[in-house]
Amino acid sequence: MKLIHNPAEWNPLWLNHLRTNQQIGLVPTMGALHDGHLDLVKKSREECQVTIVSIFVNPTQFNNPEDFNKYPKTIEQDLAKLALAGVDYVFLPSEQVMYPAATGLKFDFGALEHVLEGKFRPGHFNGVGIVVSKLFHMIRPHVAFFGQKDLQQVAIIKRLVNDLSFEVNLSIVPTRRELDGLAMSSRNLRLNPEEREKALLLIRSLEKARAELTKGTDWKIIKEQIEADFNAEPLARLEYFDLVHPDTFDTYSIFDPAKKSSICVAAFMGDIRLIDNLPIIS
Ligand code: AMP
């Protein structure tokens, strides 16, 4: 496994792989790697001859400076996991490499950035759009791998690739969970034992809502029940619990089994913000 720090190191390697007709898979991450990230790596190794994982905690996608400063950093363990997983390259750019100058460009993702994550994390998707565009330009992968855990991010990146004609295929990987159902997330490392236990409220509420939808209960009533469940938990603060179209993120007020839908949730457990989602009709 070779470490790469800038495009000058990568370009001749990229050219060699291209000449020998090898498909290059990119897995963008912010480090603090867990088995969910490794599922993306595994998929890349299945689909591509070459896998490059990027680790960069991107400052422009954090709307909360404390969340950025406290983002877990476990680089030694990350590199050991990636070597074991059979990764070919790790791209470890400095902030100077990614942002030699401040970016003035602003993306407008339209309706997508005014709901759910877009509404509660102003500027977040602009930062994601900037960093993913930079990574696509620098690495020039054939395929890029993203997790369904960040469902709205997937919709944003599909829009980016489509509207800016990036020649990259996207491969989306299902959410990896802990044995008790909690979606794996680098931020889980920051939960204390009590918060970790209470964090199960996210997946339990998603599953409860799905079961109620199957029974025919009105979405409005389900949503009220779930909001009451969160209100009853002093450590929790719900930001949203919405039934949406997974591509457009139009929010539904009535469940229609003929239309694609997912339920998305975001909530704080103590100071830690967690998100999760469950597909209902794919
Ligand atoms: P992050 O390091 O949190 O920016 O995540 C890097 C990539 O891993 C993103 O495409 C995430 O959607 C994906 N990812 C994060 N957590 C999971 C998970 N539990 N299961 C599958 N993919 C995940």
PDB file of C-alpha atoms and ligand atoms in Angstrom:
ATOM      1  CA  MET A   1       0.000   0.000   0.000  1.00  0.00           C
ATOM      2  CA  LYS A   2       1.445   3.314  -1.118  1.00  0.00           C
ATOM      3  CA  LEU A   3       0.759   6.692   0.466  1.00  0.00           C
ATOM      4  CA  ILE A   4       0.140   9.615  -1.887  1.00  0.00           C
ATOM      5  CA  HIS A   5       0.124  13.217  -0.745  1.00  0.00           C
ATOM      6  CA  ASN A   6      -0.504  15.285  -3.860  1.00  0.00           C
ATOM      7  CA  PRO A   7      -1.537  15.028  -7.517  1.00  0.00           C
ATOM      8  CA  ALA A   8       2.110  15.231  -8.704  1.00  0.00           C
ATOM      9  CA  GLU A   9       2.789  11.887  -6.988  1.00  0.00           C
ATOM     10  CA  TRP A  10      -0.427  10.366  -8.303  1.00  0.00           C
ATOM     11  CA  ASN A  11      -0.386  11.472 -11.951  1.00  0.00           C
ATOM     12  CA  PRO A  12       2.333   9.081 -13.275  1.00  0.00           C
ATOM     13  CA  LEU A  13       0.762   6.167 -11.363  1.00  0.00           C
ATOM     14  CA  TRP A  14      -2.675   7.049 -12.760  1.00  0.00           C
ATOM     15  CA  LEU A  15      -1.214   7.101 -16.267  1.00  0.00           C
ATOM     16  CA  ASN A  16       0.359   3.654 -15.825  1.00  0.00           C
ATOM     17  CA  HIS A  17      -2.930   2.172 -14.642  1.00  0.00           C
ATOM     18  CA  LEU A  18      -4.728   3.780 -17.547  1.00  0.00           C
ATOM     19  CA  ARG A  19      -2.209   2.415 -20.070  1.00  0.00           C
ATOM     20  CA  THR A  20      -2.698  -1.095 -18.715  1.00  0.00           C
ATOM     21  CA  ASN A  21      -6.481  -0.686 -18.891  1.00  0.00           C
ATOM     22  CA  GLN A  22      -7.043  -0.948 -15.153  1.00  0.00           C
ATOM     23  CA  GLN A  23     -10.197   0.461 -13.589  1.00  0.00           C
ATOM     24  CA  ILE A  24      -9.531   2.806 -10.676  1.00  0.00           C
ATOM     25  CA  GLY A  25     -11.960   2.929  -7.732  1.00  0.00           C
ATOM     26  CA  LEU A  26     -11.963   5.882  -5.311  1.00  0.00           C
ATOM     27  CA  VAL A  27     -13.359   5.671  -1.781  1.00  0.00           C
ATOM     28  CA  PRO A  28     -13.520   9.194  -0.298  1.00  0.00           C
ATOM     29  CA  THR A  29     -13.483   9.288   3.517  1.00  0.00           C
ATOM     30  CA  MET A  30     -12.720  11.537   6.455  1.00  0.00           C
ATOM     31  CA  GLY A  31     -10.892   8.777   8.335  1.00  0.00           C
ATOM     32  CA  ALA A  32     -11.720   7.261  11.753  1.00  0.00           C
ATOM     33  CA  LEU A  33     -12.479   4.216   9.670  1.00  0.00           C
ATOM     34  CA  HIS A  34     -14.968   1.516  10.656  1.00  0.00           C
ATOM     35  CA  ASP A  35     -16.434  -1.555   8.958  1.00  0.00           C
ATOM     36  CA  GLY A  36     -18.890   0.616   6.993  1.00  0.00           C
ATOM     37  CA  HIS A  37     -15.954   2.310   5.254  1.00  0.00           C
ATOM     38  CA  LEU A  38     -14.368  -1.099   4.719  1.00  0.00           C
ATOM     39  CA  ASP A  39     -17.543  -2.293   2.936  1.00  0.00           C
ATOM     40  CA  LEU A  40     -16.939   0.490   0.407  1.00  0.00           C
ATOM     41  CA  VAL A  41     -13.327  -0.670   0.040  1.00  0.00           C
ATOM     42  CA  LYS A  42     -14.456  -4.281  -0.448  1.00  0.00           C
ATOM     43  CA  LYS A  43     -16.919  -3.241  -3.176  1.00  0.00           C
ATOM     44  CA  SER A  44     -14.210  -1.219  -4.906  1.00  0.00           C
ATOM     45  CA  ARG A  45     -11.842  -4.194  -4.832  1.00  0.00           C
ATOM     46  CA  GLU A  46     -14.578  -6.365  -6.348  1.00  0.00           C
ATOM     47  CA  GLU A  47     -15.387  -3.893  -9.131  1.00  0.00           C
ATOM     48  CA  CYS A  48     -11.992  -2.297  -9.881  1.00  0.00           C
ATOM     49  CA  GLN A  49      -8.399  -3.467 -10.335  1.00  0.00           C
ATOM     50  CA  VAL A  50      -7.032  -0.512  -8.349  1.00  0.00           C
ATOM     51  CA  THR A  51      -8.447   0.981  -5.149  1.00  0.00           C
ATOM     52  CA  ILE A  52      -7.456   4.364  -3.748  1.00  0.00           C
ATOM     53  CA  VAL A  53      -8.917   5.592  -0.448  1.00  0.00           C
ATOM     54  CA  SER A  54      -8.733   9.279   0.395  1.00  0.00           C
ATOM     55  CA  ILE A  55      -8.587  10.480   3.990  1.00  0.00           C
ATOM     56  CA  PHE A  56      -9.208  14.191   4.435  1.00  0.00           C
ATOM     57  CA  VAL A  57     -11.262  15.890   7.130  1.00  0.00           C
ATOM     58  CA  ASN A  58     -12.757  18.562   4.930  1.00  0.00           C
ATOM     59  CA  PRO A  59     -13.120  21.856   6.825  1.00  0.00           C
ATOM     60  CA  THR A  60     -15.532  23.416   4.316  1.00  0.00           C
ATOM     61  CA  GLN A  61     -18.286  20.885   4.951  1.00  0.00           C
ATOM     62  CA  PHE A  62     -18.457  21.505   8.707  1.00  0.00           C
ATOM     63  CA  ASN A  63     -21.006  24.133   9.668  1.00  0.00           C
ATOM     64  CA  ASN A  64     -20.010  23.703  13.317  1.00  0.00           C
ATOM     65  CA  PRO A  65     -16.313  24.481  14.172  1.00  0.00           C
ATOM     66  CA  GLU A  66     -16.440  22.344  17.339  1.00  0.00           C
ATOM     67  CA  ASP A  67     -17.621  19.320  15.321  1.00  0.00           C
ATOM     68  CA  PHE A  68     -14.629  19.883  12.985  1.00  0.00           C
ATOM     69  CA  ASN A  69     -12.092  20.300  15.804  1.00  0.00           C
ATOM     70  CA  LYS A  70     -13.360  17.256  17.684  1.00  0.00           C
ATOM     71  CA  TYR A  71     -13.720  15.030  14.612  1.00  0.00           C
ATOM     72  CA  PRO A  72     -11.968  11.751  15.589  1.00  0.00           C
ATOM     73  CA  LYS A  73      -8.490  11.215  14.097  1.00  0.00           C
ATOM     74  CA  THR A  74      -7.094   7.668  14.150  1.00  0.00           C
ATOM     75  CA  ILE A  75      -4.670   7.704  11.227  1.00  0.00           C
ATOM     76  CA  GLU A  76      -2.366   4.874  12.382  1.00  0.00           C
ATOM     77  CA  GLN A  77      -5.284   2.477  12.936  1.00  0.00           C
ATOM     78  CA  ASP A  78      -6.865   3.640   9.662  1.00  0.00           C
ATOM     79  CA  LEU A  79      -3.734   2.814   7.677  1.00  0.00           C
ATOM     80  CA  ALA A  80      -3.451  -0.608   9.345  1.00  0.00           C
ATOM     81  CA  LYS A  81      -7.096  -1.409   8.464  1.00  0.00           C
ATOM     82  CA  LEU A  82      -6.640  -0.270   4.866  1.00  0.00           C
ATOM     83  CA  ALA A  83      -3.445  -2.310   4.418  1.00  0.00           C
ATOM     84  CA  LEU A  84      -5.245  -5.381   5.745  1.00  0.00           C
ATOM     85  CA  ALA A  85      -8.181  -4.709   3.418  1.00  0.00           C
ATOM     86  CA  GLY A  86      -5.837  -4.813   0.412  1.00  0.00           C
ATOM     87  CA  VAL A  87      -6.047  -1.142  -0.598  1.00  0.00           C
ATOM     88  CA  ASP A  88      -3.483  -0.098  -3.227  1.00  0.00           C
ATOM     89  CA  TYR A  89      -3.161   3.616  -2.437  1.00  0.00           C
ATOM     90  CA  VAL A  90      -4.144   6.046   0.315  1.00  0.00           C
ATOM     91  CA  PHE A  91      -4.448   9.691  -0.674  1.00  0.00           C
ATOM     92  CA  LEU A  92      -3.570  11.868   2.328  1.00  0.00           C
ATOM     93  CA  PRO A  93      -3.625  15.466   1.092  1.00  0.00           C
ATOM     94  CA  SER A  94      -2.797  18.363   3.396  1.00  0.00           C
ATOM     95  CA  GLU A  95      -5.173  21.303   3.690  1.00  0.00           C
ATOM     96  CA  GLN A  96      -2.671  23.257   1.557  1.00  0.00           C
ATOM     97  CA  VAL A  97      -2.958  20.682  -1.243  1.00  0.00           C
ATOM     98  CA  MET A  98      -6.767  20.681  -1.174  1.00  0.00           C
ATOM     99  CA  TYR A  99      -7.208  24.411  -0.546  1.00  0.00           C
ATOM    100  CA  PRO A 100      -4.144  26.331  -1.769  1.00  0.00           C
ATOM    101  CA  ALA A 101      -6.518  29.309  -1.853  1.00  0.00           C
ATOM    102  CA  ALA A 102      -9.979  29.837  -0.431  1.00  0.00           C
ATOM    103  CA  THR A 103     -12.698  28.740  -2.870  1.00  0.00           C
ATOM    104  CA  GLY A 104     -15.047  31.463  -4.051  1.00  0.00           C
ATOM    105  CA  LEU A 105     -17.313  29.155  -6.031  1.00  0.00           C
ATOM    106  CA  LYS A 106     -20.680  28.314  -4.463  1.00  0.00           C
ATOM    107  CA  PHE A 107     -22.871  25.424  -5.528  1.00  0.00           C
ATOM    108  CA  ASP A 108     -26.627  25.776  -5.579  1.00  0.00           C
ATOM    109  CA  PHE A 109     -28.237  22.354  -5.372  1.00  0.00           C
ATOM    110  CA  GLY A 110     -31.724  23.876  -5.441  1.00  0.00           C
ATOM    111  CA  ALA A 111     -34.464  22.256  -3.370  1.00  0.00           C
ATOM    112  CA  LEU A 112     -32.068  19.492  -2.229  1.00  0.00           C
ATOM    113  CA  GLU A 113     -30.183  21.848   0.040  1.00  0.00           C
ATOM    114  CA  HIS A 114     -33.194  23.444   1.702  1.00  0.00           C
ATOM    115  CA  VAL A 115     -34.544  20.320   3.380  1.00  0.00           C
ATOM    116  CA  LEU A 116     -33.301  17.863   6.039  1.00  0.00           C
ATOM    117  CA  GLU A 117     -29.458  17.972   6.163  1.00  0.00           C
ATOM    118  CA  GLY A 118     -29.410  21.014   3.876  1.00  0.00           C
ATOM    119  CA  LYS A 119     -31.735  22.940   6.166  1.00  0.00           C
ATOM    120  CA  PHE A 120     -30.042  21.994   9.443  1.00  0.00           C
ATOM    121  CA  ARG A 121     -26.444  22.222   8.181  1.00  0.00           C
ATOM    122  CA  PRO A 122     -26.254  25.385   6.060  1.00  0.00           C
ATOM    123  CA  GLY A 123     -23.258  25.298   3.707  1.00  0.00           C
ATOM    124  CA  HIS A 124     -22.588  21.599   4.339  1.00  0.00           C
ATOM    125  CA  PHE A 125     -23.462  20.387   0.844  1.00  0.00           C
ATOM    126  CA  ASN A 126     -21.534  23.240  -0.764  1.00  0.00           C
ATOM    127  CA  GLY A 127     -18.433  21.963   1.078  1.00  0.00           C
ATOM    128  CA  VAL A 128     -19.196  18.393   0.019  1.00  0.00           C
ATOM    129  CA  GLY A 129     -19.645  19.509  -3.600  1.00  0.00           C
ATOM    130  CA  ILE A 130     -16.332  21.388  -3.547  1.00  0.00           C
ATOM    131  CA  VAL A 131     -14.252  18.615  -1.977  1.00  0.00           C
ATOM    132  CA  VAL A 132     -15.747  15.791  -4.053  1.00  0.00           C
ATOM    133  CA  SER A 133     -15.203  17.824  -7.267  1.00  0.00           C
ATOM    134  CA  LYS A 134     -11.583  18.430  -6.271  1.00  0.00           C
ATOM    135  CA  LEU A 135     -11.052  14.733  -5.502  1.00  0.00           C
ATOM    136  CA  PHE A 136     -12.615  13.681  -8.812  1.00  0.00           C
ATOM    137  CA  HIS A 137     -10.339  16.116 -10.691  1.00  0.00           C
ATOM    138  CA  MET A 138      -7.205  15.104  -8.792  1.00  0.00           C
ATOM    139  CA  ILE A 139      -7.713  11.326  -8.751  1.00  0.00           C
ATOM    140  CA  ARG A 140      -9.763  10.850 -11.954  1.00  0.00           C
ATOM    141  CA  PRO A 141     -11.299   7.523 -10.850  1.00  0.00           C
ATOM    142  CA  HIS A 142     -13.488   5.358 -13.073  1.00  0.00           C
ATOM    143  CA  VAL A 143     -15.784   4.531 -10.163  1.00  0.00           C
ATOM    144  CA  ALA A 144     -16.411   6.318  -6.847  1.00  0.00           C
ATOM    145  CA  PHE A 145     -17.966   4.581  -3.854  1.00  0.00           C
ATOM    146  CA  PHE A 146     -20.369   6.217  -1.396  1.00  0.00           C
ATOM    147  CA  GLY A 147     -22.517   4.931   1.482  1.00  0.00           C
ATOM    148  CA  GLN A 148     -26.300   4.898   1.606  1.00  0.00           C
ATOM    149  CA  LYS A 149     -25.932   5.985   5.236  1.00  0.00           C
ATOM    150  CA  ASP A 150     -25.530   9.540   3.876  1.00  0.00           C
ATOM    151  CA  LEU A 151     -28.540   9.308   1.581  1.00  0.00           C
ATOM    152  CA  GLN A 152     -28.918  13.012   0.835  1.00  0.00           C
ATOM    153  CA  GLN A 153     -25.189  13.248   0.098  1.00  0.00           C
ATOM    154  CA  VAL A 154     -25.705  10.515  -2.522  1.00  0.00           C
ATOM    155  CA  ALA A 155     -28.443  12.612  -4.161  1.00  0.00           C
ATOM    156  CA  ILE A 156     -26.138  15.662  -4.101  1.00  0.00           C
ATOM    157  CA  ILE A 157     -23.237  13.762  -5.688  1.00  0.00           C
ATOM    158  CA  LYS A 158     -25.496  12.279  -8.374  1.00  0.00           C
ATOM    159  CA  ARG A 159     -26.563  15.849  -9.221  1.00  0.00           C
ATOM    160  CA  LEU A 160     -22.922  17.012  -9.255  1.00  0.00           C
ATOM    161  CA  VAL A 161     -21.807  14.190 -11.581  1.00  0.00           C
ATOM    162  CA  ASN A 162     -24.784  14.623 -13.873  1.00  0.00           C
ATOM    163  CA  ASP A 163     -24.769  18.411 -14.113  1.00  0.00           C
ATOM    164  CA  LEU A 164     -20.982  18.801 -14.442  1.00  0.00           C
ATOM    165  CA  SER A 165     -20.468  15.733 -16.704  1.00  0.00           C
ATOM    166  CA  PHE A 166     -17.877  14.061 -14.484  1.00  0.00           C
ATOM    167  CA  GLU A 167     -16.801  10.848 -16.218  1.00  0.00           C
ATOM    168  CA  VAL A 168     -17.153   8.724 -13.128  1.00  0.00           C
ATOM    169  CA  ASN A 169     -19.602   5.968 -12.267  1.00  0.00           C
ATOM    170  CA  LEU A 170     -21.113   6.010  -8.786  1.00  0.00           C
ATOM    171  CA  SER A 171     -21.507   2.856  -6.757  1.00  0.00           C
ATOM    172  CA  ILE A 172     -23.695   3.055  -3.646  1.00  0.00           C
ATOM    173  CA  VAL A 173     -23.140   0.689  -0.713  1.00  0.00           C
ATOM    174  CA  PRO A 174     -25.801  -0.257   1.917  1.00  0.00           C
ATOM    175  CA  THR A 175     -25.461   0.986   5.497  1.00  0.00           C
ATOM    176  CA  ARG A 176     -23.344  -1.191   7.786  1.00  0.00           C
ATOM    177  CA  ARG A 177     -24.727  -1.459  11.329  1.00  0.00           C
ATOM    178  CA  GLU A 178     -23.475  -2.538  14.737  1.00  0.00           C
ATOM    179  CA  LEU A 179     -24.962  -5.819  16.012  1.00  0.00           C
ATOM    180  CA  ASP A 180     -27.640  -3.891  17.915  1.00  0.00           C
ATOM    181  CA  GLY A 181     -28.640  -1.922  14.805  1.00  0.00           C
ATOM    182  CA  LEU A 182     -26.867   1.421  15.338  1.00  0.00           C
ATOM    183  CA  ALA A 183     -25.564   2.694  11.994  1.00  0.00           C
ATOM    184  CA  MET A 184     -21.765   2.733  12.088  1.00  0.00           C
ATOM    185  CA  SER A 185     -20.377   6.268  12.110  1.00  0.00           C
ATOM    186  CA  SER A 186     -17.047   7.846  12.989  1.00  0.00           C
ATOM    187  CA  ARG A 187     -18.978  10.108  15.364  1.00  0.00           C
ATOM    188  CA  ASN A 188     -20.101   7.070  17.419  1.00  0.00           C
ATOM    189  CA  LEU A 189     -16.578   7.137  18.921  1.00  0.00           C
ATOM    190  CA  ARG A 190     -17.543  10.360  20.684  1.00  0.00           C
ATOM    191  CA  LEU A 191     -20.653   8.922  22.413  1.00  0.00           C
ATOM    192  CA  ASN A 192     -20.336   8.128  26.120  1.00  0.00           C
ATOM    193  CA  PRO A 193     -21.788   4.751  27.217  1.00  0.00           C
ATOM    194  CA  GLU A 194     -25.171   6.224  28.132  1.00  0.00           C
ATOM    195  CA  GLU A 195     -25.446   8.193  24.886  1.00  0.00           C
ATOM    196  CA  ARG A 196     -24.337   5.103  22.939  1.00  0.00           C
ATOM    197  CA  GLU A 197     -27.221   3.129  24.441  1.00  0.00           C
ATOM    198  CA  LYS A 198     -29.752   5.905  23.861  1.00  0.00           C
ATOM    199  CA  ALA A 199     -28.524   6.321  20.271  1.00  0.00           C
ATOM    200  CA  LEU A 200     -30.508   3.168  19.455  1.00  0.00           C
ATOM    201  CA  LEU A 201     -33.547   5.432  19.468  1.00  0.00           C
ATOM    202  CA  LEU A 202     -32.698   6.362  15.862  1.00  0.00           C
ATOM    203  CA  ILE A 203     -32.869   2.880  14.347  1.00  0.00           C
ATOM    204  CA  ARG A 204     -35.674   1.814  16.664  1.00  0.00           C
ATOM    205  CA  SER A 205     -37.798   4.773  15.604  1.00  0.00           C
ATOM    206  CA  LEU A 206     -37.091   4.068  11.929  1.00  0.00           C
ATOM    207  CA  GLU A 207     -38.115   0.437  12.368  1.00  0.00           C
ATOM    208  CA  LYS A 208     -41.183   1.362  14.390  1.00  0.00           C
ATOM    209  CA  ALA A 209     -42.265   3.831  11.709  1.00  0.00           C
ATOM    210  CA  ARG A 210     -41.734   1.250   8.963  1.00  0.00           C
ATOM    211  CA  ALA A 211     -43.838  -1.305  10.847  1.00  0.00           C
ATOM    212  CA  GLU A 212     -46.629   1.259  11.348  1.00  0.00           C
ATOM    213  CA  LEU A 213     -46.562   2.206   7.657  1.00  0.00           C
ATOM    214  CA  THR A 214     -46.953  -1.471   6.785  1.00  0.00           C
ATOM    215  CA  LYS A 215     -50.001  -1.637   9.077  1.00  0.00           C
ATOM    216  CA  GLY A 216     -51.529   1.313   7.247  1.00  0.00           C
ATOM    217  CA  THR A 217     -51.138   3.972   9.958  1.00  0.00           C
ATOM    218  CA  ASP A 218     -51.161   7.576   8.693  1.00  0.00           C
ATOM    219  CA  TRP A 219     -47.679   9.060   8.293  1.00  0.00           C
ATOM    220  CA  LYS A 220     -48.753  12.186  10.223  1.00  0.00           C
ATOM    221  CA  ILE A 221     -49.733  10.084  13.247  1.00  0.00           C
ATOM    222  CA  ILE A 222     -46.532   8.021  13.035  1.00  0.00           C
ATOM    223  CA  LYS A 223     -44.417  11.167  12.933  1.00  0.00           C
ATOM    224  CA  GLU A 224     -46.183  12.578  15.998  1.00  0.00           C
ATOM    225  CA  GLN A 225     -45.579   9.314  17.902  1.00  0.00           C
ATOM    226  CA  ILE A 226     -41.890   9.345  17.032  1.00  0.00           C
ATOM    227  CA  GLU A 227     -41.505  13.016  17.985  1.00  0.00           C
ATOM    228  CA  ALA A 228     -43.109  12.184  21.337  1.00  0.00           C
ATOM    229  CA  ASP A 229     -40.654   9.277  21.822  1.00  0.00           C
ATOM    230  CA  PHE A 230     -37.702  11.638  21.236  1.00  0.00           C
ATOM    231  CA  ASN A 231     -39.216  14.309  23.515  1.00  0.00           C
ATOM    232  CA  ALA A 232     -39.475  11.707  26.273  1.00  0.00           C
ATOM    233  CA  GLU A 233     -35.696  11.060  26.146  1.00  0.00           C
ATOM    234  CA  PRO A 234     -33.787  13.851  27.935  1.00  0.00           C
ATOM    235  CA  LEU A 235     -30.476  13.070  26.175  1.00  0.00           C
ATOM    236  CA  ALA A 236     -32.050  13.255  22.718  1.00  0.00           C
ATOM    237  CA  ARG A 237     -32.923  16.232  20.542  1.00  0.00           C
ATOM    238  CA  LEU A 238     -34.660  15.417  17.286  1.00  0.00           C
ATOM    239  CA  GLU A 239     -33.926  17.629  14.287  1.00  0.00           C
ATOM    240  CA  TYR A 240     -36.036  15.866  11.662  1.00  0.00           C
ATOM    241  CA  PHE A 241     -37.876  12.630  11.013  1.00  0.00           C
ATOM    242  CA  ASP A 242     -39.161  12.705   7.449  1.00  0.00           C
ATOM    243  CA  LEU A 243     -40.551  10.463   4.741  1.00  0.00           C
ATOM    244  CA  VAL A 244     -38.880  11.482   1.469  1.00  0.00           C
ATOM    245  CA  HIS A 245     -38.316  10.512  -2.130  1.00  0.00           C
ATOM    246  CA  PRO A 246     -34.715   9.182  -1.963  1.00  0.00           C
ATOM    247  CA  ASP A 247     -33.578  10.969  -5.151  1.00  0.00           C
ATOM    248  CA  THR A 248     -35.361  14.332  -5.069  1.00  0.00           C
ATOM    249  CA  PHE A 249     -35.789  14.575  -1.281  1.00  0.00           C
ATOM    250  CA  ASP A 250     -39.330  15.848  -1.784  1.00  0.00           C
ATOM    251  CA  THR A 251     -40.992  15.241   1.589  1.00  0.00           C
ATOM    252  CA  TYR A 252     -44.256  13.296   1.633  1.00  0.00           C
ATOM    253  CA  SER A 253     -47.114  14.128   3.980  1.00  0.00           C
ATOM    254  CA  ILE A 254     -48.969  10.970   2.908  1.00  0.00           C
ATOM    255  CA  PHE A 255     -47.403   7.545   2.299  1.00  0.00           C
ATOM    256  CA  ASP A 256     -47.973   6.202  -1.214  1.00  0.00           C
ATOM    257  CA  PRO A 257     -46.732   2.597  -1.738  1.00  0.00           C
ATOM    258  CA  ALA A 258     -46.541   3.270  -5.495  1.00  0.00           C
ATOM    259  CA  LYS A 259     -43.767   5.864  -4.988  1.00  0.00           C
ATOM    260  CA  LYS A 260     -40.132   5.386  -3.943  1.00  0.00           C
ATOM    261  CA  SER A 261     -39.599   6.400  -0.323  1.00  0.00           C
ATOM    262  CA  SER A 262     -37.134   6.398   2.561  1.00  0.00           C
ATOM    263  CA  ILE A 263     -37.413   7.619   6.116  1.00  0.00           C
ATOM    264  CA  CYS A 264     -34.561   9.882   7.253  1.00  0.00           C
ATOM    265  CA  VAL A 265     -33.727  10.937  10.794  1.00  0.00           C
ATOM    266  CA  ALA A 266     -31.245  13.307  12.431  1.00  0.00           C
ATOM    267  CA  ALA A 267     -30.931  13.762  16.180  1.00  0.00           C
ATOM    268  CA  PHE A 268     -28.459  14.864  18.793  1.00  0.00           C
ATOM    269  CA  MET A 269     -27.558  12.420  21.550  1.00  0.00           C
ATOM    270  CA  GLY A 270     -25.969  14.714  24.091  1.00  0.00           C
ATOM    271  CA  ASP A 271     -23.640  16.856  21.957  1.00  0.00           C
ATOM    272  CA  ILE A 272     -23.223  14.340  19.159  1.00  0.00           C
ATOM    273  CA  ARG A 273     -25.308  14.647  16.023  1.00  0.00           C
ATOM    274  CA  LEU A 274     -26.281  11.359  14.380  1.00  0.00           C
ATOM    275  CA  ILE A 275     -28.167  10.547  11.176  1.00  0.00           C
ATOM    276  CA  ASP A 276     -29.719   7.393   9.789  1.00  0.00           C
ATOM    277  CA  ASN A 277     -32.255   6.306   7.189  1.00  0.00           C
ATOM    278  CA  LEU A 278     -34.257   3.283   6.122  1.00  0.00           C
ATOM    279  CA  PRO A 279     -35.513   2.560   2.603  1.00  0.00           C
ATOM    280  CA  ILE A 280     -39.273   1.812   2.571  1.00  0.00           C
ATOM    281  CA  ILE A 281     -40.078   1.486  -1.147  1.00  0.00           C
ATOM    282  CA  SER A 282     -37.005   1.197  -3.412  1.00  0.00           C
TER     283      SER A 282
HETATM  284  P1  AMP B   1     -17.174   9.731   6.135  1.00  0.00           P
HETATM  285  O1  AMP B   1     -15.795   9.301   6.477  1.00  0.00           O
HETATM  286  O2  AMP B   1     -18.122   9.738   7.280  1.00  0.00           O
HETATM  287  O3  AMP B   1     -17.211  10.991   5.308  1.00  0.00           O
HETATM  288  O4  AMP B   1     -17.743   8.597   5.180  1.00  0.00           O
HETATM  289  C1  AMP B   1     -17.058   8.193   4.024  1.00  0.00           C
HETATM  290  C2  AMP B   1     -17.972   7.310   3.215  1.00  0.00           C
HETATM  291  O5  AMP B   1     -18.348   6.162   3.972  1.00  0.00           O
HETATM  292  C3  AMP B   1     -19.282   8.020   2.813  1.00  0.00           C
HETATM  293  O6  AMP B   1     -19.618   7.673   1.480  1.00  0.00           O
HETATM  294  C4  AMP B   1     -20.266   7.451   3.806  1.00  0.00           C
HETATM  295  O7  AMP B   1     -21.606   7.457   3.332  1.00  0.00           O
HETATM  296  C5  AMP B   1     -19.757   6.026   3.972  1.00  0.00           C
HETATM  297  N1  AMP B   1     -20.222   5.467   5.235  1.00  0.00           N
HETATM  298  C6  AMP B   1     -20.155   6.039   6.458  1.00  0.00           C
HETATM  299  N2  AMP B   1     -20.735   5.239   7.388  1.00  0.00           N
HETATM  300  C7  AMP B   1     -21.178   4.147   6.716  1.00  0.00           C
HETATM  301  C8  AMP B   1     -21.874   2.946   7.111  1.00  0.00           C
HETATM  302  N3  AMP B   1     -22.243   2.734   8.383  1.00  0.00           N
HETATM  303  N4  AMP B   1     -22.167   2.043   6.161  1.00  0.00           N
HETATM  304  C9  AMP B   1     -21.805   2.251   4.864  1.00  0.00           C
HETATM  305  N5  AMP B   1     -21.152   3.349   4.427  1.00  0.00           N
HETATM  306  C10 AMP B   1     -20.849   4.282   5.338  1.00  0.00           C
END
